[in-house]
Coordinates of N, CA and C in Angstrom, one line a residue:
X1 N 21.4 -17.1 7.7 CA 20.4 -17.7 8.2 C 19.7 -17.0 9.7
X2 N 18.2 -16.8 9.7 CA 18.1 -15.9 10.6 C 16.9 -17.5 11.7
X3 N 16.5 -17.6 12.2 CA 15.0 -17.8 13.1 C 13.7 -17.6 12.7
X4 N 12.8 -18.2 12.9 CA 11.7 -17.5 12.2 C 10.8 -16.6 13.4
X5 N 11.1 -15.9 14.1 CA 10.2 -15.8 14.9 C 10.9 -13.7 14.5
X6 N 12.5 -13.7 14.4 CA 13.1 -12.9 14.5 C 12.5 -12.4 12.6
X7 N 12.4 -13.9 11.8 CA 12.1 -12.9 11.1 C 10.8 -12.5 10.3
X8 N 9.5 -12.8 11.2 CA 8.7 -12.2 12.2 C 8.1 -10.9 12.4
X9 N 9.9 -10.9 13.6 CA 9.7 -10.0 13.5 C 10.5 -8.1 12.5
X10 N 10.8 -8.8 11.6 CA 11.9 -7.2 10.4 C 10.5 -7.7 9.5
X11 N 10.1 -9.0 9.5 CA 8.8 -8.6 8.2 C 7.2 -7.4 9.0
X12 N 7.6 -7.4 9.7 CA 6.1 -6.7 10.8 C 6.9 -5.7 11.3
X13 N 7.8 -5.6 11.3 CA 8.1 -3.8 11.6 C 8.6 -3.8 10.0
X14 N 8.7 -4.0 9.0 CA 8.8 -3.2 7.3 C 7.5 -3.2 7.2
X15 N 6.4 -4.2 7.4 CA 5.4 -3.8 7.2 C 4.5 -2.8 8.0
X16 N 4.5 -2.9 9.3 CA 5.2 -0.8 9.9 C 5.2 0.0 9.4
X17 N 6.1 -0.1 8.6 CA 6.8 1.2 8.3 C 6.1 1.3 7.0
X18 N 5.2 0.7 6.0 CA 4.4 0.8 5.4 C 3.2 1.5 4.7
X19 N 2.9 1.3 6.4 CA 1.3 1.4 6.8 C 1.8 2.8 6.9
X20 N 2.9 3.7 7.6 CA 2.9 4.8 7.8 C 3.0 6.1 6.0
X21 N 3.5 4.6 5.2 CA 3.0 5.4 4.2 C 1.2 5.7 3.6
X22 N 0.8 4.3 4.0 CA -0.7 4.3 3.5 C -1.2 5.9 4.4
X23 N -1.2 6.2 5.3 CA -1.7 7.1 6.4 C -1.1 8.2 5.2
X24 N -0.1 8.3 4.8 CA -0.8 9.6 3.8 C -1.1 10.0 3.1
X25 N -1.3 8.3 1.9 CA -2.5 8.9 1.4 C -3.6 8.7 1.4
X26 N -3.9 9.2 2.7 CA -5.5 8.9 3.6 C -5.7 11.3 2.5
X27 N -4.6 11.4 2.4 CA -4.4 13.8 2.4 C -5.7 13.1 0.9
X28 N -4.9 12.1 0.6 CA -5.3 12.6 -1.1 C -6.7 12.2 -1.4
X29 N -7.8 11.7 -0.2 CA -8.6 11.5 0.1 C -9.7 12.9 -0.1
X30 N -10.7 13.3 -1.0 CA -11.4 14.7 -0.4 C -12.7 14.8 1.0
X31 N -12.7 15.8 0.8 CA -13.0 16.1 1.9 C -14.0 15.0 2.9
X32 N -15.0 15.0 1.7 CA -16.1 14.1 1.7 C -15.8 13.1 2.1
X33 N -15.0 12.4 1.2 CA -14.7 10.9 1.8 C -13.8 10.1 2.9
X34 N -12.8 11.4 3.4 CA -12.7 11.4 5.1 C -14.0 11.4 5.3
X35 N -15.2 12.3 5.5 CA -15.3 12.7 6.4 C -16.5 11.4 6.6
X36 N -17.0 10.7 5.0 CA -16.8 9.4 5.3 C -16.3 7.8 5.7
X37 N -14.8 8.1 6.0 CA -14.0 7.5 6.3 C -14.3 7.5 7.9
X38 N -14.3 8.7 8.3 CA -14.2 9.0 10.3 C -15.4 8.0 10.7
X39 N -16.9 8.4 9.7 CA -17.5 8.0 10.4 C -18.0 6.2 10.6
X40 N -16.9 5.9 9.5 CA -17.1 4.7 9.7 C -15.8 3.9 10.5
X41 N -14.9 4.9 11.1 CA -13.9 4.2 11.8 C -14.7 4.4 12.9
X42 N -15.9 5.6 13.7 CA -16.2 5.2 14.5 C -17.5 4.8 14.7
X43 N -18.0 3.6 13.8 CA -18.2 2.8 13.8 C -20.2 3.1 13.4
X44 N -20.0 3.7 12.2 CA -21.3 4.0 11.9 C -21.6 3.1 10.2
X45 N -22.8 2.5 10.2 CA -22.9 2.0 9.3 C -23.7 2.6 7.8
X46 N -23.0 2.2 6.8 CA -24.0 3.3 5.1 C -24.6 3.4 5.6
X47 N -26.2 2.5 6.2 CA -27.4 3.6 6.1 C -27.0 5.0 7.2
X48 N -26.8 5.0 8.6 CA -26.4 6.1 9.6 C -25.6 7.1 9.0
X49 N -24.3 6.5 7.9 CA -23.7 8.2 7.4 C -24.6 8.0 6.1
X50 N -25.1 8.1 5.6 CA -26.3 8.8 5.0 C -27.3 9.2 5.3
X51 N -27.9 8.6 5.9 CA -28.2 9.4 6.8 C -28.2 11.1 8.0
X52 N -26.9 10.8 8.1 CA -26.3 12.3 8.9 C -26.2 13.0 8.1
X53 N -25.3 12.3 6.9 CA -25.2 13.4 5.7 C -25.8 13.7 4.8
X54 N -27.2 13.9 5.3 CA -28.0 13.9 3.9 C -28.5 13.4 2.7
X55 N -27.5 12.2 2.9 CA -27.2 11.6 1.4 C -27.2 10.5 1.4
X56 N -27.5 10.0 0.0 CA -28.3 8.5 -0.5 C -27.2 7.6 0.0
X57 N -28.2 6.7 0.1 CA -27.3 4.8 0.5 C -26.1 4.9 -0.3
X58 N -26.8 4.9 -1.8 CA -25.8 5.0 -3.1 C -25.3 5.6 -2.7
X59 N -24.3 7.2 -2.9 CA -23.9 8.1 -2.9 C -22.5 7.4 -1.6
X60 N -23.0 6.8 -0.5 CA -22.3 6.3 0.5 C -21.5 5.4 0.3
X61 N -22.0 4.7 -0.8 CA -21.6 3.7 -1.1 C -20.5 4.3 -2.6
X62 N -20.4 4.5 -3.8 CA -19.7 5.0 -4.1 C -18.2 5.9 -3.7
X63 N -19.3 6.2 -2.0 CA -17.9 7.0 -1.6 C -16.8 5.6 -1.3
X64 N -17.4 5.0 -0.7 CA -16.1 3.8 0.3 C -16.1 3.1 -0.5
X65 N -16.7 3.0 -1.9 CA -15.1 1.8 -3.5 C -14.0 2.8 -3.3
X66 N -14.5 4.1 -3.9 CA -13.7 5.6 -4.1 C -12.2 5.3 -3.3
X67 N -12.9 5.5 -1.4 CA -11.4 5.4 -0.8 C -11.2 4.2 -0.5
X68 N -11.8 2.8 -0.3 CA -11.1 1.7 -1.2 C -10.3 1.5 -2.4
X69 N -10.7 2.4 -3.7 CA -9.7 2.4 -5.2 C -7.9 3.9 -4.6
X70 N -8.6 4.6 -3.7 CA -7.3 5.2 -3.4 C -7.0 5.0 -2.4
X71 N -7.2 4.2 -0.6 CA -5.8 3.9 -0.8 C -5.4 2.7 -0.9
X72 N -6.3 1.4 -1.6 CA -5.8 0.4 -1.8 C -6.1 -0.8 -0.9
X73 N -7.3 -0.2 -1.1 CA -7.9 -2.1 0.5 C -9.0 -2.2 -0.6
X74 N -9.3 -4.1 -0.4 CA -9.1 -4.8 -1.2 C -11.0 -4.9 -0.6
X75 N -11.7 -5.1 1.2 CA -12.6 -5.7 0.7 C -13.3 -4.6 1.9
X76 N -14.6 -4.7 2.3 CA -15.4 -3.3 3.0 C -14.6 -4.1 4.0
X77 N -14.1 -5.4 4.9 CA -13.9 -5.2 6.5 C -12.7 -4.8 6.5
X78 N -11.4 -4.8 5.5 CA -10.2 -3.8 6.1 C -11.1 -3.3 5.9
X79 N -11.4 -1.9 4.6 CA -12.3 -0.5 4.9 C -12.8 -0.4 6.8
X80 N -13.0 -1.2 6.9 CA -13.3 -0.9 8.1 C -13.1 -1.0 9.2
X81 N -11.7 -1.9 9.0 CA -10.0 -1.5 10.3 C -9.1 -0.7 9.7
X82 N -9.5 -0.1 8.1 CA -8.3 0.9 8.5 C -9.4 2.6 8.8
X83 N -10.3 1.9 8.5 CA -11.0 3.8 9.4 C -11.5 3.3 10.6
X84 N -10.4 2.3 11.9 CA -11.0 2.7 13.0 C -9.7 3.1 13.5
X85 N -8.3 2.0 12.3 CA -7.3 2.2 13.0 C -6.7 4.1 13.0
X86 N -7.0 4.7 12.0 CA -7.4 6.2 11.4 C -7.3 6.5 12.4
X87 N -8.8 6.6 12.6 CA -9.4 7.3 13.4 C -8.7 7.2 15.1
X88 N -8.5 6.0 15.1 CA -7.4 6.0 16.9 C -6.2 7.3 16.2
X89 N -5.5 6.5 15.2 CA -4.3 7.1 15.9 C -4.2 8.6 15.2
X90 N -5.5 9.3 14.3 CA -6.1 10.7 14.6 C -6.3 11.3 16.2
X91 N -6.8 10.8 16.6 CA -7.4 11.2 17.5 C -8.8 11.6 18.0
X92 N -9.6 10.4 16.5 CA -11.1 11.2 16.1 C -12.2 10.6 16.8
X93 N -11.9 9.6 17.5 CA -12.6 8.3 18.0 C -13.7 9.9 19.3
X94 N -15.1 9.2 18.7 CA -15.9 10.8 19.7 C -15.8 10.1 21.0
X95 N -15.9 11.3 21.9 CA -16.0 11.7 22.9 C -17.3 10.7 24.0
X96 N -16.6 10.2 24.6 CA -18.3 9.4 25.4 C -19.1 10.5 26.3
X97 N -18.7 11.6 26.1 CA -18.9 12.6 27.7 C -20.3 13.5 27.4

């Protein structure tokens, strides 16, 4: 028997360990998909990404869908969170200087 607090701590630790494998899944993305993920993690919206990469909004939406599929992400909110976490983890945040 474990207290609710201990159980939550163990489950949280297991979930974090699983997340490590999720980061390795980023390697499955194409170079362009990683570029889109990077820009999402830096706070860019689809229209900005399309403009910066000189691609159509539809193409960026397709990249976003493929990223979600490859990473097992269900929705846009989870994609944004995952992108920000990945950028922070990899130290890829834009410098403010």
